[in-house]
mmCIF file of C-alpha atoms in Angstrom:
data_model
loop_
_atom_site.group_PDB
_atom_site.id
_atom_site.type_symbol
_atom_site.label_atom_id
_atom_site.label_comp_id
_atom_site.label_asym_id
_atom_site.label_seq_id
_atom_site.Cartn_x
_atom_site.Cartn_y
_atom_site.Cartn_z
ATOM 1 C CA MET N 1 14.148 -106.118 170.099
ATOM 2 C CA LYS N 2 10.948 -103.890 170.274
ATOM 3 C CA GLN N 3 11.418 -100.883 172.272
ATOM 4 C CA ASP N 4 8.099 -98.791 172.039
ATOM 5 C CA LEU N 5 5.190 -100.166 174.175
ATOM 6 C CA ILE N 6 1.369 -99.406 173.365
ATOM 7 C CA SER N 7 -1.118 -99.703 175.828
ATOM 8 C CA ILE N 8 -4.815 -100.442 174.793
ATOM 9 C CA ILE N 9 -7.324 -99.149 176.830
ATOM 10 C CA VAL N 10 -10.614 -100.559 176.665
ATOM 11 C CA PRO N 11 -13.751 -99.575 178.628
ATOM 12 C CA CYS N 12 -16.352 -102.491 178.939
ATOM 13 C CA TYR N 13 -19.809 -102.238 180.425
ATOM 14 C CA ASN N 14 -21.712 -105.334 179.456
ATOM 15 C CA GLU N 15 -19.746 -106.306 176.331
ATOM 16 C CA GLU N 16 -19.725 -109.778 176.432
ATOM 17 C CA GLN N 17 -21.050 -110.421 172.891
ATOM 18 C CA ALA N 18 -18.257 -107.608 171.456
ATOM 19 C CA LEU N 19 -15.226 -108.535 173.118
ATOM 20 C CA PRO N 20 -14.075 -112.008 171.234
ATOM 21 C CA ALA N 21 -14.594 -110.092 168.167
ATOM 22 C CA PHE N 22 -12.583 -107.424 169.297
ATOM 23 C CA TYR N 23 -9.582 -108.986 170.480
ATOM 24 C CA ARG N 24 -9.050 -111.151 167.472
ATOM 25 C CA ALA N 25 -9.555 -108.199 165.220
ATOM 26 C CA VAL N 26 -7.267 -105.659 167.769
ATOM 27 C CA SER N 27 -4.503 -108.710 167.756
ATOM 28 C CA ASP N 28 -4.574 -109.159 164.328
ATOM 29 C CA ALA N 29 -4.012 -105.374 163.704
ATOM 30 C CA VAL N 30 -1.002 -104.794 166.321
ATOM 31 C CA GLU N 31 0.952 -107.941 164.947
ATOM 32 C CA GLU N 32 1.392 -105.425 161.745
ATOM 33 C CA ILE N 33 3.000 -103.203 164.053
ATOM 34 C CA THR N 34 6.430 -104.433 164.024
ATOM 35 C CA GLU N 35 8.571 -101.838 165.838
ATOM 36 C CA ALA N 36 6.374 -101.890 169.420
ATOM 37 C CA ASP N 37 4.651 -104.372 171.608
ATOM 38 C CA CYS N 38 1.559 -104.185 172.744
ATOM 39 C CA GLU N 39 -0.839 -104.634 176.095
ATOM 40 C CA PHE N 40 -4.315 -104.826 176.820
ATOM 41 C CA LEU N 41 -6.128 -103.084 179.470
ATOM 42 C CA PHE N 42 -9.920 -103.899 180.089
ATOM 43 C CA ILE N 43 -11.081 -101.604 182.253
ATOM 44 C CA ASP N 44 -14.719 -103.164 183.393
ATOM 45 C CA ASP N 45 -17.194 -100.915 184.706
ATOM 46 C CA GLY N 46 -19.239 -102.705 186.937
ATOM 47 C CA SER N 47 -20.652 -104.827 183.985
ATOM 48 C CA GLN N 48 -23.635 -106.973 184.964
ATOM 49 C CA ASP N 49 -23.299 -109.881 182.263
ATOM 50 C CA HIS N 50 -20.214 -112.309 181.949
ATOM 51 C CA THR N 51 -17.537 -109.550 180.605
ATOM 52 C CA PRO N 52 -15.529 -109.940 183.802
ATOM 53 C CA ASP N 53 -15.301 -113.627 183.388
ATOM 54 C CA LEU N 54 -14.297 -113.117 180.090
ATOM 55 C CA LEU N 55 -11.365 -110.659 180.792
ATOM 56 C CA GLN N 56 -10.195 -113.184 183.119
ATOM 57 C CA ARG N 57 -9.807 -115.584 180.661
ATOM 58 C CA PHE N 58 -8.075 -113.224 178.204
ATOM 59 C CA ALA N 59 -5.625 -112.657 180.972
ATOM 60 C CA TYR N 60 -5.195 -116.361 181.567
ATOM 61 C CA MET N 61 -4.631 -117.168 177.880
ATOM 62 C CA ASP N 62 -2.768 -113.921 176.919
ATOM 63 C CA SER N 63 0.141 -112.399 179.003
ATOM 64 C CA ARG N 64 -0.319 -109.151 177.096
ATOM 65 C CA CYS N 65 -3.884 -108.783 178.553
ATOM 66 C CA ARG N 66 -4.537 -107.246 181.957
ATOM 67 C CA TYR N 67 -7.892 -106.210 183.652
ATOM 68 C CA ILE N 68 -9.500 -103.729 186.238
ATOM 69 C CA SER N 69 -13.092 -104.306 187.793
ATOM 70 C CA PHE N 70 -14.690 -101.896 189.328
ATOM 71 C CA SER N 71 -16.925 -102.435 192.459
ATOM 72 C CA ARG N 72 -19.704 -100.498 190.401
ATOM 73 C CA ASN N 73 -20.746 -98.323 187.322
ATOM 74 C CA PHE N 74 -18.793 -95.399 187.528
ATOM 75 C CA GLY N 75 -18.943 -94.406 184.049
ATOM 76 C CA LYS N 76 -16.685 -94.484 180.753
ATOM 77 C CA GLU N 77 -14.826 -91.208 181.968
ATOM 78 C CA ALA N 78 -13.680 -92.877 185.026
ATOM 79 C CA ALA N 79 -12.863 -96.149 183.122
ATOM 80 C CA MET N 80 -10.592 -93.817 180.629
ATOM 81 C CA TYR N 81 -8.913 -92.221 183.740
ATOM 82 C CA ALA N 82 -8.152 -95.699 185.713
ATOM 83 C CA GLY N 83 -7.036 -97.181 182.124
ATOM 84 C CA LEU N 84 -4.367 -94.274 181.906
ATOM 85 C CA GLN N 85 -3.358 -94.524 185.450
ATOM 86 C CA ASN N 86 -2.280 -98.249 185.163
ATOM 87 C CA ALA N 87 -1.129 -98.347 181.724
ATOM 88 C CA SER N 88 2.862 -98.712 181.343
ATOM 89 C CA GLY N 89 3.179 -98.139 177.672
ATOM 90 C CA ASP N 90 4.995 -95.158 175.748
ATOM 91 C CA TYR N 91 1.770 -94.515 173.634
ATOM 92 C CA CYS N 92 -1.900 -95.214 174.998
ATOM 93 C CA VAL N 93 -4.782 -95.784 172.839
ATOM 94 C CA PHE N 94 -8.751 -95.674 173.607
ATOM 95 C CA MET N 95 -10.653 -97.744 172.035
ATOM 96 C CA ASP N 96 -14.380 -99.021 172.207
ATOM 97 C CA ALA N 97 -15.067 -102.745 172.509
ATOM 98 C CA ASP N 98 -17.745 -102.467 169.925
ATOM 99 C CA LEU N 99 -15.555 -102.389 166.684
ATOM 100 C CA GLN N 100 -16.918 -98.866 165.757
ATOM 101 C CA HIS N 101 -13.383 -97.393 166.008
ATOM 102 C CA PRO N 102 -11.699 -99.557 163.199
ATOM 103 C CA PRO N 103 -8.347 -101.348 164.544
ATOM 104 C CA GLU N 104 -6.566 -101.265 160.889
ATOM 105 C CA LEU N 105 -5.972 -97.569 162.013
ATOM 106 C CA LEU N 106 -3.713 -98.512 165.002
ATOM 107 C CA LYS N 107 -0.396 -98.953 162.382
ATOM 108 C CA GLU N 108 -1.091 -95.322 161.128
ATOM 109 C CA MET N 109 -1.626 -93.754 164.460
ATOM 110 C CA TYR N 110 1.463 -95.202 165.535
ATOM 111 C CA ARG N 111 3.447 -94.221 162.690
ATOM 112 C CA VAL N 112 2.029 -90.672 162.831
ATOM 113 C CA VAL N 113 3.102 -89.950 166.791
ATOM 114 C CA LYS N 114 6.415 -91.829 166.398
ATOM 115 C CA THR N 115 7.875 -90.420 162.979
ATOM 116 C CA GLU N 116 5.764 -86.900 162.328
ATOM 117 C CA GLY N 117 6.008 -84.942 165.420
ATOM 118 C CA TYR N 118 2.696 -85.160 166.701
ATOM 119 C CA ASP N 119 1.689 -85.912 170.360
ATOM 120 C CA CYS N 120 -1.760 -87.427 169.371
ATOM 121 C CA CYS N 121 -3.198 -89.041 166.425
ATOM 122 C CA ALA N 122 -7.267 -89.436 166.523
ATOM 123 C CA GLY N 123 -10.069 -90.599 164.548
ATOM 124 C CA LEU N 124 -12.148 -88.457 162.961
ATOM 125 C CA ARG N 125 -15.508 -89.959 162.007
ATOM 126 C CA GLU N 126 -17.001 -88.687 158.916
ATOM 127 C CA ASP N 127 -20.408 -89.688 158.972
ATOM 128 C CA ARG N 128 -22.968 -91.435 161.372
ATOM 129 C CA THR N 129 -24.248 -94.396 159.796
ATOM 130 C CA GLY N 130 -25.789 -96.649 161.342
ATOM 131 C CA GLU N 131 -27.481 -93.781 163.589
ATOM 132 C CA ASN N 132 -31.253 -92.494 163.469
ATOM 133 C CA ARG N 133 -31.992 -89.104 162.140
ATOM 134 C CA LEU N 134 -32.885 -87.761 165.836
ATOM 135 C CA ARG N 135 -29.891 -88.931 167.336
ATOM 136 C CA THR N 136 -27.769 -87.714 164.197
ATOM 137 C CA PHE N 137 -29.373 -84.119 164.536
ATOM 138 C CA LEU N 138 -28.904 -84.161 168.666
ATOM 139 C CA SER N 139 -25.575 -84.934 168.775
ATOM 140 C CA ARG N 140 -24.443 -82.214 165.829
ATOM 141 C CA SER N 141 -26.104 -79.799 167.406
ATOM 142 C CA PHE N 142 -24.925 -80.159 170.897
ATOM 143 C CA TYR N 143 -21.076 -80.375 169.271
ATOM 144 C CA HIS N 144 -21.914 -77.259 167.382
ATOM 145 C CA LEU N 145 -23.426 -75.244 170.668
ATOM 146 C CA ILE N 146 -20.561 -76.530 173.093
ATOM 147 C CA GLY N 147 -17.742 -75.340 170.269
ATOM 148 C CA ARG N 148 -19.074 -72.279 170.276
ATOM 149 C CA ILE N 149 -19.745 -71.654 174.342
ATOM 150 C CA CYS N 150 -16.644 -73.501 175.523
ATOM 151 C CA ARG N 151 -14.253 -72.432 172.836
ATOM 152 C CA LEU N 152 -12.541 -75.767 172.414
ATOM 153 C CA ASP N 153 -11.825 -78.213 169.839
ATOM 154 C CA MET N 154 -14.582 -80.609 170.413
ATOM 155 C CA GLY N 155 -16.280 -80.607 166.900
ATOM 156 C CA ASP N 156 -18.625 -83.546 165.640
ATOM 157 C CA GLY N 157 -16.871 -86.741 164.720
ATOM 158 C CA LYS N 158 -13.493 -85.975 167.263
ATOM 159 C CA GLY N 159 -14.357 -88.690 169.799
ATOM 160 C CA ASP N 160 -12.155 -90.682 172.322
ATOM 161 C CA PHE N 161 -10.710 -92.907 169.542
ATOM 162 C CA ARG N 162 -7.038 -91.836 169.496
ATOM 163 C CA MET N 163 -3.417 -92.698 170.370
ATOM 164 C CA ILE N 164 -1.391 -90.407 172.774
ATOM 165 C CA ASN N 165 2.282 -90.519 173.570
ATOM 166 C CA ARG N 166 3.537 -90.310 177.450
ATOM 167 C CA ALA N 167 3.752 -86.702 177.750
ATOM 168 C CA MET N 168 0.169 -85.683 176.930
ATOM 169 C CA ALA N 169 -0.796 -88.923 178.980
ATOM 170 C CA ASP N 170 0.654 -87.786 181.870
ATOM 171 C CA SER N 171 -0.764 -84.288 181.345
ATOM 172 C CA ILE N 172 -4.139 -85.661 181.244
ATOM 173 C CA LEU N 173 -3.576 -87.452 184.688
ATOM 174 C CA GLU N 174 -2.860 -84.583 186.485
ATOM 175 C CA LEU N 175 -6.274 -83.309 186.090
ATOM 176 C CA LYS N 176 -7.993 -85.075 188.816
ATOM 177 C CA GLU N 177 -11.342 -83.491 189.211
ATOM 178 C CA TYR N 178 -14.134 -85.774 190.069
ATOM 179 C CA ASN N 179 -16.571 -84.630 187.081
ATOM 180 C CA ARG N 180 -14.650 -85.777 184.176
ATOM 181 C CA TYR N 181 -15.664 -84.857 180.452
ATOM 182 C CA MET N 182 -13.108 -86.665 178.406
ATOM 183 C CA LYS N 183 -13.361 -84.944 175.270
ATOM 184 C CA GLY N 184 -13.253 -81.531 176.568
ATOM 185 C CA ILE N 185 -9.869 -82.622 178.537
ATOM 186 C CA PHE N 186 -8.359 -84.016 175.469
ATOM 187 C CA SER N 187 -8.578 -80.210 174.159
ATOM 188 C CA PHE N 188 -8.095 -78.297 177.290
ATOM 189 C CA VAL N 189 -4.250 -79.862 177.721
ATOM 190 C CA GLY N 190 -3.502 -78.774 173.952
ATOM 191 C CA PHE N 191 -0.607 -80.579 172.409
ATOM 192 C CA ASP N 192 -0.434 -81.642 168.640
ATOM 193 C CA THR N 193 -2.920 -83.535 167.061
ATOM 194 C CA LYS N 194 -3.298 -84.989 163.621
ATOM 195 C CA TRP N 195 -6.831 -86.269 162.671
ATOM 196 C CA ILE N 196 -7.382 -89.367 160.546
ATOM 197 C CA PRO N 197 -10.966 -89.515 158.682
ATOM 198 C CA TYR N 198 -12.358 -92.878 159.130
ATOM 199 C CA HIS N 199 -16.268 -93.857 158.183
ATOM 200 C CA ASN N 200 -18.342 -95.026 160.956
ATOM 201 C CA ALA N 201 -19.397 -99.022 161.198
ATOM 202 C CA ALA N 202 -22.386 -100.656 163.124
ATOM 203 C CA ARG N 203 -21.621 -102.478 166.522
ATOM 204 C CA THR N 204 -20.091 -105.846 166.164
ATOM 205 C CA ALA N 205 -22.722 -107.224 168.845
ATOM 206 C CA GLY N 206 -24.781 -106.357 171.431
ATOM 207 C CA GLU N 207 -26.469 -103.121 172.103
ATOM 208 C CA THR N 208 -25.609 -99.338 172.917
ATOM 209 C CA LYS N 209 -25.508 -98.214 176.141
ATOM 210 C CA TRP N 210 -26.324 -94.923 175.343
ATOM 211 C CA SER N 211 -29.651 -93.802 175.260
ATOM 212 C CA LEU N 212 -30.936 -90.534 174.821
ATOM 213 C CA ARG N 213 -31.522 -89.794 178.162
ATOM 214 C CA ALA N 214 -27.687 -90.781 178.746
ATOM 215 C CA LEU N 215 -26.529 -88.619 176.302
ATOM 216 C CA PHE N 216 -28.530 -85.372 177.403
ATOM 217 C CA ARG N 217 -27.011 -86.152 180.767
ATOM 218 C CA TYR N 218 -23.422 -86.514 179.345
ATOM 219 C CA ALA N 219 -23.856 -83.250 177.060
ATOM 220 C CA CYS N 220 -25.025 -81.374 180.239
ATOM 221 C CA ASP N 221 -21.785 -82.395 182.020
ATOM 222 C CA GLY N 222 -19.766 -81.227 179.098
ATOM 223 C CA ILE N 223 -21.234 -77.845 179.056
ATOM 224 C CA LEU N 224 -21.219 -77.607 182.996
ATOM 225 C CA SER N 225 -17.591 -78.693 183.174
ATOM 226 C CA PHE N 226 -16.144 -76.313 180.400
ATOM 227 C CA SER N 227 -18.112 -73.005 179.956
ATOM 228 C CA SER N 228 -19.690 -70.417 182.291
ATOM 229 C CA ALA N 229 -22.128 -69.524 179.387
ATOM 230 C CA PRO N 230 -25.309 -70.476 181.097
ATOM 231 C CA VAL N 231 -24.485 -68.265 183.766
ATOM 232 C CA THR N 232 -23.837 -65.449 182.172
ATOM 233 C CA LEU N 233 -26.879 -66.157 179.784
ATOM 234 C CA ALA N 234 -28.865 -66.087 182.930
ATOM 235 C CA GLY N 235 -27.949 -62.854 183.801
ATOM 236 C CA THR N 236 -28.552 -61.112 180.482
ATOM 237 C CA THR N 237 -31.778 -62.875 180.332
ATOM 238 C CA ALA N 238 -32.978 -61.652 183.621
ATOM 239 C CA LEU N 239 -31.962 -58.030 182.554
ATOM 240 C CA ILE N 240 -33.613 -58.055 179.198
ATOM 241 C CA LEU N 241 -36.825 -59.703 180.863
ATOM 242 C CA ILE N 242 -37.080 -57.282 183.810
ATOM 243 C CA LEU N 243 -36.735 -54.266 181.219
ATOM 244 C CA ALA N 244 -39.359 -55.656 178.972
ATOM 245 C CA ALA N 245 -41.741 -56.282 181.768
ATOM 246 C CA VAL N 246 -41.611 -52.829 182.876
ATOM 247 C CA PHE N 247 -41.986 -51.383 179.379
ATOM 248 C CA THR N 248 -44.810 -53.763 178.814
ATOM 249 C CA GLY N 249 -46.462 -52.738 182.054
ATOM 250 C CA ILE N 250 -46.314 -48.883 181.394
ATOM 251 C CA ALA N 251 -47.714 -49.410 177.934
ATOM 252 C CA ALA N 252 -50.645 -51.556 179.205
ATOM 253 C CA LEU N 253 -51.352 -49.033 181.932
ATOM 254 C CA THR N 254 -51.061 -45.806 179.856
ATOM 255 C CA ALA N 255 -53.264 -47.525 177.066
ATOM 256 C CA GLY N 256 -56.174 -47.288 179.893
ATOM 257 C CA HIS N 257 -56.935 -51.092 179.573
ATOM 258 C CA ARG N 258 -56.880 -51.548 183.469
ATOM 259 C CA SER N 259 -58.079 -55.036 183.418
ATOM 260 C CA SER N 260 -55.946 -56.570 180.398
ATOM 261 C CA ALA N 261 -52.915 -54.869 182.561
ATOM 262 C CA VAL N 262 -53.808 -56.932 185.474
ATOM 263 C CA LEU N 263 -53.787 -59.899 183.264
ATOM 264 C CA LEU N 264 -50.610 -58.953 181.694
ATOM 265 C CA LEU N 265 -48.638 -58.500 184.706
ATOM 266 C CA VAL N 266 -49.864 -61.745 185.963
ATOM 267 C CA CYS N 267 -48.591 -63.769 183.071
ATOM 268 C CA LEU N 268 -45.343 -61.367 183.265
ATOM 269 C CA ILE N 269 -45.245 -62.299 186.979
ATOM 270 C CA LEU N 270 -45.545 -66.228 186.364
ATOM 271 C CA ALA N 271 -43.423 -66.118 183.179
ATOM 272 C CA LEU N 272 -40.634 -64.415 185.082
ATOM 273 C CA ASN N 273 -41.049 -66.827 188.058
ATOM 274 C CA GLY N 274 -40.703 -69.462 185.597
ATOM 275 C CA ILE N 275 -37.272 -68.462 184.201
ATOM 276 C CA GLN N 276 -35.833 -67.398 187.501
ATOM 277 C CA MET N 277 -36.560 -71.137 188.741
ATOM 278 C CA LEU N 278 -34.825 -72.343 185.507
ATOM 279 C CA PHE N 279 -31.562 -70.333 185.859
ATOM 280 C CA LEU N 280 -31.725 -71.178 189.752
ATOM 281 C CA SER N 281 -31.429 -74.573 188.496
ATOM 282 C CA ILE N 282 -28.691 -73.691 186.533
ATOM 283 C CA LEU N 283 -26.898 -72.453 189.154
ATOM 284 C CA GLY N 284 -27.615 -75.217 191.372
ATOM 285 C CA GLN N 285 -25.908 -77.467 188.814
ATOM 286 C CA TYR N 286 -22.727 -75.704 189.191
ATOM 287 C CA MET N 287 -23.022 -75.732 192.910
ATOM 288 C CA SER N 288 -23.668 -79.302 192.877
ATOM 289 C CA LYS N 289 -20.480 -80.064 190.899
ATOM 290 C CA ASP N 290 -18.736 -77.760 193.091
ATOM 291 C CA TYR N 291 -19.945 -79.469 196.103
ATOM 292 C CA MET N 292 -18.952 -83.068 194.393
ATOM 293 C CA GLU N 293 -15.423 -81.861 194.238
ATOM 294 C CA SER N 294 -14.860 -80.519 197.446
ATOM 295 C CA LYS N 295 -15.646 -84.067 198.734
ATOM 296 C CA ARG N 296 -12.676 -85.660 197.119
ATOM 297 C CA ARG N 297 -14.181 -88.862 196.568
ATOM 298 C CA PRO N 298 -12.209 -91.203 194.506
ATOM 299 C CA ILE N 299 -13.115 -91.177 190.967
ATOM 300 C CA TYR N 300 -13.383 -95.328 190.894
ATOM 301 C CA ILE N 301 -13.302 -97.910 193.359
ATOM 302 C CA VAL N 302 -11.409 -101.334 192.276
ATOM 303 C CA LYS N 303 -12.725 -104.832 192.996
ATOM 304 C CA LYS N 304 -10.380 -107.008 191.366
ATOM 305 C CA LYS N 305 -7.740 -106.835 189.110
ATOM 306 C CA GLY N 306 -5.644 -109.462 187.137
ATOM 307 C CA GLY N 307 -3.118 -109.880 184.652
ATOM 308 C CA PHE N 308 -0.702 -107.461 186.307
ATOM 309 C CA PRO N 309 3.051 -108.291 187.228
ATOM 310 C CA SER N 310 3.291 -108.913 190.965
ATOM 311 C CA PRO N 311 5.337 -106.265 192.851
ATOM 312 C CA SER N 312 8.869 -107.520 193.359
#
């Protein structure tokens, strides 16, 4: 009799085209893990297509499948948290529904966390095949920046695809902040992680939901959630600009060119006001994050659930 249970958590947003292939591929992959059973936990993040209908069909056909549908789109981070909250497995896996996370690595991940003493086994993406150059450049630049200012292990290629044990899952669930950035949370809670390299693959079907605008907003959330460096930068920059303005004004006045000095001072005032507004905006972002946390709103709202055992 199998003793372990693996919960495969799959956030879904408008993935009706990709889900059938994903379900078949992962089902085949977990059949090779003879020492454990598995459950599929699909989180429908407010999809506008037929994803909810497809998940209901999975739950009807396969007793291993469960699903949770949100009342609206709350974001991937909320979907991952909901999956952890409702997973009953000894080990939990996060996978995207587009098959860019290779299912064939699941057997090796289980072996690592089961026998090698690691709390987490994660996929390390070695390349960005299939992405355009601008997206690749921006992603790598962001991870380089956030790695330096947050002092957490969030390098390029270290994504959400990972298997974690129950101890690590429970630690993540203790962090109940509304503004969640899971890559940072994985690093923050610590635990021993082994990285398995894999090559990036194109989506099996459908289109990515991550536009450049969404990625930029996601990057800002990550920085604001795990670093106070922008606030420190604001104060340092303000001091430098004030000193530069004073010395520049003195130099312009002593040179005797009064008209030039006036124009220079006007330019300095405009520049300083613009920079001041920029850093006020940064401070405002931190205040807005704190404001949302103080409301204590739920991270997600469930509209419908299916496939779960009836309470006794």
